[in-house]
Tab-separated table of C-alpha atoms in Angstrom:
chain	number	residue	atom	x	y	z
X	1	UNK	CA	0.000	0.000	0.000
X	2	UNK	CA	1.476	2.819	-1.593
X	3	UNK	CA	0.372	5.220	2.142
X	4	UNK	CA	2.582	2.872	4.236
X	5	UNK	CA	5.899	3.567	2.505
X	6	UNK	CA	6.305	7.710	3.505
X	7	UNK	CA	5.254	9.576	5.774
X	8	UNK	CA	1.896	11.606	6.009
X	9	UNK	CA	3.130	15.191	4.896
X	10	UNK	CA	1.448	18.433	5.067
X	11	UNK	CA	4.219	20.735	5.675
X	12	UNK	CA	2.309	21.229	9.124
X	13	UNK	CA	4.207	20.536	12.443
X	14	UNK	CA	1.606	19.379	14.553
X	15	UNK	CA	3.947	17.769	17.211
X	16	UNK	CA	5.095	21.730	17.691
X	17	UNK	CA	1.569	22.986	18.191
X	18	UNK	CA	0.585	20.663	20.786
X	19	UNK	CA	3.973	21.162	22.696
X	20	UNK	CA	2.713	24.895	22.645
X	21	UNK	CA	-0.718	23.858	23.727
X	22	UNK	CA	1.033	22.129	26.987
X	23	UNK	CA	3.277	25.009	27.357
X	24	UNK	CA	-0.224	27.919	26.738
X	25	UNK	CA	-2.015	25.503	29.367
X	26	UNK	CA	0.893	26.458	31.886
X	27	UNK	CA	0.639	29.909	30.952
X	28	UNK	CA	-2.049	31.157	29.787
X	29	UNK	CA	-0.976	34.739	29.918
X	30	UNK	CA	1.116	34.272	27.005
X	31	UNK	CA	-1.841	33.060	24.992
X	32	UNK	CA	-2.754	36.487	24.648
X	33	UNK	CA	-1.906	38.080	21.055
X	34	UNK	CA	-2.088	41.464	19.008
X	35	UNK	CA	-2.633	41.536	15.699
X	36	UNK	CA	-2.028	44.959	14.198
X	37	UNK	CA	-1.897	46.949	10.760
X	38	UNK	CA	-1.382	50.205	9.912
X	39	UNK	CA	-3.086	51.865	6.669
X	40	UNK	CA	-1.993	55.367	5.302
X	41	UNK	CA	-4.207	57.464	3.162
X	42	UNK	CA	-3.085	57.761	-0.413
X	43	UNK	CA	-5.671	59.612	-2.323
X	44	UNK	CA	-9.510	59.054	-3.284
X	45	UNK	CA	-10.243	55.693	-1.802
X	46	UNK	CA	-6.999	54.352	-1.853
X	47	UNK	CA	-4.917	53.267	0.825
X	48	UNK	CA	-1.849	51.807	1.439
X	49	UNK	CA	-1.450	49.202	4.821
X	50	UNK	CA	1.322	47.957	6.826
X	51	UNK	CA	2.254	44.191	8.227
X	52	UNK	CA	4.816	43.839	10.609
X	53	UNK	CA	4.615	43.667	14.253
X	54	UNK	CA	2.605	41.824	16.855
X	55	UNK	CA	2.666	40.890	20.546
X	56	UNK	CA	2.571	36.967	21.686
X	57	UNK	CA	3.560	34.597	23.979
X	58	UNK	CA	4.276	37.773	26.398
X	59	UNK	CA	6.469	39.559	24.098
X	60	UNK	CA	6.742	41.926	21.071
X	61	UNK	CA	7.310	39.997	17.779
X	62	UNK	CA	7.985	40.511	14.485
X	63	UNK	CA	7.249	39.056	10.779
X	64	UNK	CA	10.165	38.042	9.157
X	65	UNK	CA	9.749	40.887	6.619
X	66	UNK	CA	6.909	43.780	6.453
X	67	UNK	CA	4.322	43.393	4.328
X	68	UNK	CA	2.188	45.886	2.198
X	69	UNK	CA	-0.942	45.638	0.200
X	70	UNK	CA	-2.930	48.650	-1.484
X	71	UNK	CA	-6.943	48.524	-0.943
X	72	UNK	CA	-9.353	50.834	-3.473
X	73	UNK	CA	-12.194	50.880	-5.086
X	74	UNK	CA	-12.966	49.730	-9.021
X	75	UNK	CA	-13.804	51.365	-11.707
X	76	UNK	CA	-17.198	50.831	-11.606
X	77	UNK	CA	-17.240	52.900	-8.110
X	78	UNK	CA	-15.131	56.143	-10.059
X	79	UNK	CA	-12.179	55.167	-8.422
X	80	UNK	CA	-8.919	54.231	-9.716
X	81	UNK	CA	-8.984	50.027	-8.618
X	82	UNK	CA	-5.275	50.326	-6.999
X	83	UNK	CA	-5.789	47.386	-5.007
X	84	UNK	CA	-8.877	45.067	-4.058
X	85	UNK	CA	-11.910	45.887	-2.295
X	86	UNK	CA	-11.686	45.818	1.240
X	87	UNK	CA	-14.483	43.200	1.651
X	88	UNK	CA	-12.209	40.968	-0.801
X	89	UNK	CA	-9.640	41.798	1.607
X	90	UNK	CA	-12.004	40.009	4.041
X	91	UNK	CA	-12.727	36.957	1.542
X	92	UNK	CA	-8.886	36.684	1.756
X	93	UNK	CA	-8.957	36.280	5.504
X	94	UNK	CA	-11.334	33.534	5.609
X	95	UNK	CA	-10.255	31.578	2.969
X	96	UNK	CA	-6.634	31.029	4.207
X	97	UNK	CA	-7.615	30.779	7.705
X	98	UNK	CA	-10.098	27.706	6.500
X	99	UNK	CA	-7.407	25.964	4.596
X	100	UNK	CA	-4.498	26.603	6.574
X	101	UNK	CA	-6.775	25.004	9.463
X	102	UNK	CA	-7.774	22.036	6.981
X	103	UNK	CA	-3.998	21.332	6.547
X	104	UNK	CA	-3.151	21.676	10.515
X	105	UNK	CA	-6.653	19.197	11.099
X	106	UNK	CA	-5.340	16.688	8.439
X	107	UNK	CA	-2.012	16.327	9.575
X	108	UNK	CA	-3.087	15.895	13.027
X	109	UNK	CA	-5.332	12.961	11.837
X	110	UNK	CA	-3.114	11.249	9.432
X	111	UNK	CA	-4.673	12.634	6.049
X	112	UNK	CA	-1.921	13.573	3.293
X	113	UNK	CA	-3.433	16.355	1.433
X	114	UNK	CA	-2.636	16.893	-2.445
X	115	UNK	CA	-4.706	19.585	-3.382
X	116	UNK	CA	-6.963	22.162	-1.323
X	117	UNK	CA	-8.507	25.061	-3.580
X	118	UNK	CA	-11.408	27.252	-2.278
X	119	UNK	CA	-13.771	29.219	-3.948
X	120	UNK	CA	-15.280	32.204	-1.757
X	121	UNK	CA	-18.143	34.351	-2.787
X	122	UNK	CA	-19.831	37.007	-0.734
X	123	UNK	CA	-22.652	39.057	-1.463
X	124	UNK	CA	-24.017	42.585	-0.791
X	125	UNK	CA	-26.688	44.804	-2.013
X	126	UNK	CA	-24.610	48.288	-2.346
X	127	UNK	CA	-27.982	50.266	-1.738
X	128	UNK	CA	-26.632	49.764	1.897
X	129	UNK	CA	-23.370	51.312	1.405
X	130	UNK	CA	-24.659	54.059	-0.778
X	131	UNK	CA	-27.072	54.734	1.784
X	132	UNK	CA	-30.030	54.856	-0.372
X	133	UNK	CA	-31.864	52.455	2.020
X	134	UNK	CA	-31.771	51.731	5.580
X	135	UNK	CA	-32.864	48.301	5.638
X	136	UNK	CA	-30.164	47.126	3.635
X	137	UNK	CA	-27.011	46.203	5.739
X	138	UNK	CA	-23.368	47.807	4.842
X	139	UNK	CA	-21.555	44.194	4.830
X	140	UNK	CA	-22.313	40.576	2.826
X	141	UNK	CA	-25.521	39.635	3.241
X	142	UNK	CA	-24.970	36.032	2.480
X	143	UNK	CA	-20.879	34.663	2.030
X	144	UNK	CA	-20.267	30.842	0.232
X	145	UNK	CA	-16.861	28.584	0.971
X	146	UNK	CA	-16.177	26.155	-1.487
X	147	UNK	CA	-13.420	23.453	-1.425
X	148	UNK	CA	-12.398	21.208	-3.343
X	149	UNK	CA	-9.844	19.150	-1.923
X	150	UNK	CA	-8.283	15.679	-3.328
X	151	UNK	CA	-6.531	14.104	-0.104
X	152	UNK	CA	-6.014	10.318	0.727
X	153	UNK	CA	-9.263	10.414	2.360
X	154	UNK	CA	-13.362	9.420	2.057
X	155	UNK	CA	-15.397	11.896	1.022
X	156	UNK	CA	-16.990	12.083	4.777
X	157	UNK	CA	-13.636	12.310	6.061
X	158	UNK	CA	-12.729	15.099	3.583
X	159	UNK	CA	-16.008	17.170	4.836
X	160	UNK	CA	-15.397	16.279	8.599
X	161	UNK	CA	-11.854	18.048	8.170
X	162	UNK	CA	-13.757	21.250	6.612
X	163	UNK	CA	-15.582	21.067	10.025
X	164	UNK	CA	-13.458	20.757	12.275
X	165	UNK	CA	-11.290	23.804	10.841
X	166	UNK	CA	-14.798	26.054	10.385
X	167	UNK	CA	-14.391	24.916	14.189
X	168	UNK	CA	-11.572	26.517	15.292
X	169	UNK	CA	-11.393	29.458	12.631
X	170	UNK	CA	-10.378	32.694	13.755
X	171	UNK	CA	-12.085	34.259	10.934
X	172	UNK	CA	-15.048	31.940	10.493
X	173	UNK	CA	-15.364	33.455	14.200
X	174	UNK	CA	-15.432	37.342	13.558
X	175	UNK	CA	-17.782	36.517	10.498
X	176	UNK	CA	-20.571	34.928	11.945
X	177	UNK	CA	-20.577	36.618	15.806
X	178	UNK	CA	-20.043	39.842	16.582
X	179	UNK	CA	-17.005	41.433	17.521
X	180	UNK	CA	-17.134	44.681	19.898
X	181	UNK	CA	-14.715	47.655	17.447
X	182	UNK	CA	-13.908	50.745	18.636
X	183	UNK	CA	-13.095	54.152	16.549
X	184	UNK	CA	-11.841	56.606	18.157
X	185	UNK	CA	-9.455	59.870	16.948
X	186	UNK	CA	-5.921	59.952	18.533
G	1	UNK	CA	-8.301	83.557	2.706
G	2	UNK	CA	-6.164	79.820	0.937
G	3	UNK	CA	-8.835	77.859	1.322
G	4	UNK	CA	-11.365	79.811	-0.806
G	5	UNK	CA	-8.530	79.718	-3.797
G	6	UNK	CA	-8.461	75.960	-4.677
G	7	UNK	CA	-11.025	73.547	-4.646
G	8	UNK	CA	-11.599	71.276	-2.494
G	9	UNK	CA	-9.938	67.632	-3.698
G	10	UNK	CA	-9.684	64.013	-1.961
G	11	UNK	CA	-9.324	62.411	-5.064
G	12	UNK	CA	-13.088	61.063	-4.985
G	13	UNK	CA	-15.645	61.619	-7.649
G	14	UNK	CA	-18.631	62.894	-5.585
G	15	UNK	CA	-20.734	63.401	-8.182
G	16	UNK	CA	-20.179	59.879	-10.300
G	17	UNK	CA	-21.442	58.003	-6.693
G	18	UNK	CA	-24.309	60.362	-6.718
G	19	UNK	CA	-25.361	59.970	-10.379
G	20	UNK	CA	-24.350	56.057	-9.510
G	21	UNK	CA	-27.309	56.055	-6.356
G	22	UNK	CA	-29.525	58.047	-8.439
G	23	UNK	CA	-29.101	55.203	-11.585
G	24	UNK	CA	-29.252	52.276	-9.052
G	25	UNK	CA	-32.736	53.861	-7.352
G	26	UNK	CA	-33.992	53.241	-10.880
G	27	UNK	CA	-32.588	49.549	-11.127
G	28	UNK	CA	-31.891	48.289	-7.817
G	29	UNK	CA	-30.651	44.863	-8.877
G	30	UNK	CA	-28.042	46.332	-10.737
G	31	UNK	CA	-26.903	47.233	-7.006
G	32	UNK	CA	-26.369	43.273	-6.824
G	33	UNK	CA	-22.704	42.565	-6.312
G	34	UNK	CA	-20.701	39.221	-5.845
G	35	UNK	CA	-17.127	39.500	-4.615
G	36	UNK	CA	-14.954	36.548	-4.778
G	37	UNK	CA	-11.941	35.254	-3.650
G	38	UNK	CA	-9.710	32.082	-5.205
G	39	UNK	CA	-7.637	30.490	-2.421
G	40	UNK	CA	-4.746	27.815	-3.958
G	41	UNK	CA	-3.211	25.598	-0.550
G	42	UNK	CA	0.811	25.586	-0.958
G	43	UNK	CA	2.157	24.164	1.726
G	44	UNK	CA	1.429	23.932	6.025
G	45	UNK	CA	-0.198	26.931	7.087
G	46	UNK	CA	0.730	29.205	3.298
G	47	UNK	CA	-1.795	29.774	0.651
G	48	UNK	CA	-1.978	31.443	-2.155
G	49	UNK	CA	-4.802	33.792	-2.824
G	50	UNK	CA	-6.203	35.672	-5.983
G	51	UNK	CA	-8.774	38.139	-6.859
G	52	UNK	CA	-9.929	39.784	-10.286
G	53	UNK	CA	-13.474	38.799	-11.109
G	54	UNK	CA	-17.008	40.368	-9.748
G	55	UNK	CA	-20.171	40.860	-10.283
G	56	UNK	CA	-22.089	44.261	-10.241
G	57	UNK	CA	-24.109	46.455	-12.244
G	58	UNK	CA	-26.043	43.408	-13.662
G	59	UNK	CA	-22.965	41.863	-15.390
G	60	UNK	CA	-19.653	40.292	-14.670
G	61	UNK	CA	-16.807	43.024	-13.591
G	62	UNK	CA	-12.755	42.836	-13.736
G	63	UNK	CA	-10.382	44.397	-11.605
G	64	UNK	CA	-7.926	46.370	-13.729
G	65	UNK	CA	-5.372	43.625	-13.404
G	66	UNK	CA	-5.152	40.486	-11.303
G	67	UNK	CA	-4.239	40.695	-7.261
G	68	UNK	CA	-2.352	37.874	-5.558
G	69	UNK	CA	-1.947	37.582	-1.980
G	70	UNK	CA	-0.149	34.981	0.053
G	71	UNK	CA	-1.410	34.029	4.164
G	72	UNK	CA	0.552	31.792	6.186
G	73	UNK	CA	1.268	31.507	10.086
G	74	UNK	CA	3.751	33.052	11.737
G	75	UNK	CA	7.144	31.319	13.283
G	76	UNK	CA	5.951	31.215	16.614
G	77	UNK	CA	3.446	29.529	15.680
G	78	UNK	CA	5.944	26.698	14.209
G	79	UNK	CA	5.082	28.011	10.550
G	80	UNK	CA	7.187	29.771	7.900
G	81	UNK	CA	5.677	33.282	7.685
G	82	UNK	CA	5.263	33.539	3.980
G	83	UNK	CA	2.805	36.045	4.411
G	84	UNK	CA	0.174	37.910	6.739
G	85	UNK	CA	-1.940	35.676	9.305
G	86	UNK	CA	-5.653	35.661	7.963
G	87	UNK	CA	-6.900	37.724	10.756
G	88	UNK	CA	-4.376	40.612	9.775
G	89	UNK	CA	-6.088	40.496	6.451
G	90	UNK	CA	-9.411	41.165	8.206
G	91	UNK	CA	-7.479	44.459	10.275
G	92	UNK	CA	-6.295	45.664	6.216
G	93	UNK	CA	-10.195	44.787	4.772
G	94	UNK	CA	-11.096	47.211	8.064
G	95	UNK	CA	-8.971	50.196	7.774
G	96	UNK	CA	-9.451	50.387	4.221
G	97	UNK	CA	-13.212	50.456	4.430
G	98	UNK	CA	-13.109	52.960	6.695
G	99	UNK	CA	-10.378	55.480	5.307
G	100	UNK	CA	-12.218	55.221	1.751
G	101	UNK	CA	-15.164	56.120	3.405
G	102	UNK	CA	-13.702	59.149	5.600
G	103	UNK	CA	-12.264	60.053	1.838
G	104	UNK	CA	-15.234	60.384	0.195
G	105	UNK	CA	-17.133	61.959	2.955
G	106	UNK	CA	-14.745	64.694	3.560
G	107	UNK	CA	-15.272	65.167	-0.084
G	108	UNK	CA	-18.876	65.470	0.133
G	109	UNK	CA	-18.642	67.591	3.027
G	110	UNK	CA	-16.156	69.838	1.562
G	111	UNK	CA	-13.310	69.443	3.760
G	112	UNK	CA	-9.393	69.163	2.444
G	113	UNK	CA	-7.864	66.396	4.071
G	114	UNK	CA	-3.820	66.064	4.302
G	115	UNK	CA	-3.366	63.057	5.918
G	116	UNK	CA	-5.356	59.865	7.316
G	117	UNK	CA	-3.768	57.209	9.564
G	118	UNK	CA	-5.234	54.431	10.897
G	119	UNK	CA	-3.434	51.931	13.632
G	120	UNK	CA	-5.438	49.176	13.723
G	121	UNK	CA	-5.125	46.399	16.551
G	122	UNK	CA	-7.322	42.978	17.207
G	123	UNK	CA	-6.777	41.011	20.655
G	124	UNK	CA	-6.739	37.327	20.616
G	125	UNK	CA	-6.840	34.840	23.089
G	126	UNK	CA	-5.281	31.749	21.007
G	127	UNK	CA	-6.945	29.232	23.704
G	128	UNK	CA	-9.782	29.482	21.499
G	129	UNK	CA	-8.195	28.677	17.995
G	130	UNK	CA	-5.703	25.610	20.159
G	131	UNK	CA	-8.938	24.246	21.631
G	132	UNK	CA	-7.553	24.813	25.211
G	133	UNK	CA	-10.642	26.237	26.224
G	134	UNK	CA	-14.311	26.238	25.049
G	135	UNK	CA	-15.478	29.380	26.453
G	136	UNK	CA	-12.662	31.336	24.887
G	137	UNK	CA	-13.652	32.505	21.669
G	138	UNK	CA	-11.626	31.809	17.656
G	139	UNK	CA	-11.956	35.225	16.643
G	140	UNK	CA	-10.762	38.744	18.237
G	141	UNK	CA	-12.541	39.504	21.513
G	142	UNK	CA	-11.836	43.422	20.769
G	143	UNK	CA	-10.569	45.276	17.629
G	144	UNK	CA	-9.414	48.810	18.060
G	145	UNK	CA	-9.398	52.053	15.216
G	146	UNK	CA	-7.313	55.010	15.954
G	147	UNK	CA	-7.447	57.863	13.204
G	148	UNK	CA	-4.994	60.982	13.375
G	149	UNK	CA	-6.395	63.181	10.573
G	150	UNK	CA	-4.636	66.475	9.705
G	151	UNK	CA	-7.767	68.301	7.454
G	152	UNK	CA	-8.946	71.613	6.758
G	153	UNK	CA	-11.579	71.370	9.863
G	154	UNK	CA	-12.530	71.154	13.946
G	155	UNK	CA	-11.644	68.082	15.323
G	156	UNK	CA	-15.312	68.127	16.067
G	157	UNK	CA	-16.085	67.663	12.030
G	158	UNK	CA	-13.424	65.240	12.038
G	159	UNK	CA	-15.107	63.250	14.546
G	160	UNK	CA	-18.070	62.929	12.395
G	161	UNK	CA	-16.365	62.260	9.371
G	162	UNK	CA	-14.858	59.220	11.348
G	163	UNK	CA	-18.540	58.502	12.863
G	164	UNK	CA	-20.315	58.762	9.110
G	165	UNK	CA	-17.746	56.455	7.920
G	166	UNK	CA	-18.511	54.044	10.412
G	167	UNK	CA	-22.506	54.161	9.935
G	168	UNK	CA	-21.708	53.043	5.919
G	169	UNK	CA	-18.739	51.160	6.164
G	170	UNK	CA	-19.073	47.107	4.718
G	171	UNK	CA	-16.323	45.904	6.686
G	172	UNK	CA	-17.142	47.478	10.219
G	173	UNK	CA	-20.675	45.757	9.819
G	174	UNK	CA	-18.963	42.448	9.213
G	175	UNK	CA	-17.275	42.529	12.095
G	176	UNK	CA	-19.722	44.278	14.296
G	177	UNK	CA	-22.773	42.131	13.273
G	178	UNK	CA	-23.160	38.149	12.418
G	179	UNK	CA	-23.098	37.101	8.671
G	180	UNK	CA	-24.474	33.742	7.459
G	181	UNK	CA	-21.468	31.689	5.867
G	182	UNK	CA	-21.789	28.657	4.409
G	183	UNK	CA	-18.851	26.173	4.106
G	184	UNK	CA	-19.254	23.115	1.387
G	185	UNK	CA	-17.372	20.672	-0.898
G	186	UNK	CA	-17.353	21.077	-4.297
């Protein structure tokens, strides 16, 4: 059997993550993180945003480099499309968090992944945003996830994966609940 | 006095969203739109993400060229860092929303803006995303927006730039309010 001869590899290492689950259980504190970005103004409705520091495991960190990413609006809103939407910014967010947990869930369990691609659709009426009507919300009214994902696996075992990381996503998370955000000047 | 000598101009074409509401109260499905999201797994925790198609104005929409994006965990969380963490993606989709708004706004309010910042930071327990602990939530339990604005105005007009931007901003509802997302195989 062609499974028995190597090793179950998703580039995840799992035995690392649960050694920092015993060591997080010990102290908690240093569970806590900060995620930050910074975003400067360009012109119209383009901005450009900043990726490189965060706090965890009780100290300051760092990315190994800074990243940056431009956000706008299209065309089709008279602006110059510099960068993506920020809502497609947002599709971003929860597609990698998904699939990064699919990998994580299918290394812990023994499933050697080939392929994962996702598909992520949200939609929104833009009356909301426009403010032409009050009833219509600002954000997605409805978002979609697909995968499709060839792994040495069932079918069920394929779609109890996707569960398990809709389980535990971070982003899955702040999509569905709601998340107290403050604005405030400096 | 300088500010009566040269128009007003925050790069955002007032007038085009106006004529744009005033179309769409004509047609409101053309106020449809579908963003979307392609998400390619590489390797552990890294994907590889890509955005150029929509929907809107009652037929399919391109960005002005392809975007690619990659997400991935950070070292201390035994991964390579090839790229933002998802959540960070979320912080970008956030400030971007709301600096585009503040934009166009100030534009329809007449105010010269100079400068927008935005520091954006989202706490995080990562009990919740380990599965340490069930009552500690995946997501951020608090997200945080500071502005510093230099524009032609009170910081009391400033604050209600910030404010109007909030009440019409996609991205803050996301976050502030529950979405319905569904997750599925292909």
């Amino acid at each position: 059997m062609h499974t028995a001869i190597r090793p179950i590899d998703n580039g995840v290492n799992v035995t690392a993550l649960l050694d920092a689950r015993e060591a997080l259980s010990q102290a908690p504190e240093a569970a806590r993180f900060n995620w930050r970005a910074s975003c400067d103004w360009i012109r119209g409705t383009h901005s450009r945003h900043t990726i490189e520091g965060f706090h965890g495991l009780g100290e300051p960190q760092r990315h190994r480099r800074r990243f940056t990413f431009d956000s706008d609006h299209p065309e089709v809103f008279a602006s110059e499309d510099q960068g993506p939407t920020p809502v497609e910014y947002v599709l971003v967010g929860l597609a990698g968090c998904l699939t990064a947990g699919i990998a994580a869930v299918a290394q812990h369990r023994g499933i050697q992944l080939h392929s994962v691609k996702a598909s992520v659709e949200g939609s929104m009426d833009i009356q909301g945003i426009l403010g032409m009507d009050s009833e219509v919300r600002n954000g997605f009214d409805d978002v979609r996830v697909t995968f499709d994902i060839d792994a040495e696996a069932s079918r069920e075992e394929i779609a109890a994966l996707v569960a398990q990381s809709q389980k535990r996503s971070a982003v899955f998370d702040l999509l569905t609940n709601p998340t107290q955000v403050s604005v405030r000047l400096a």
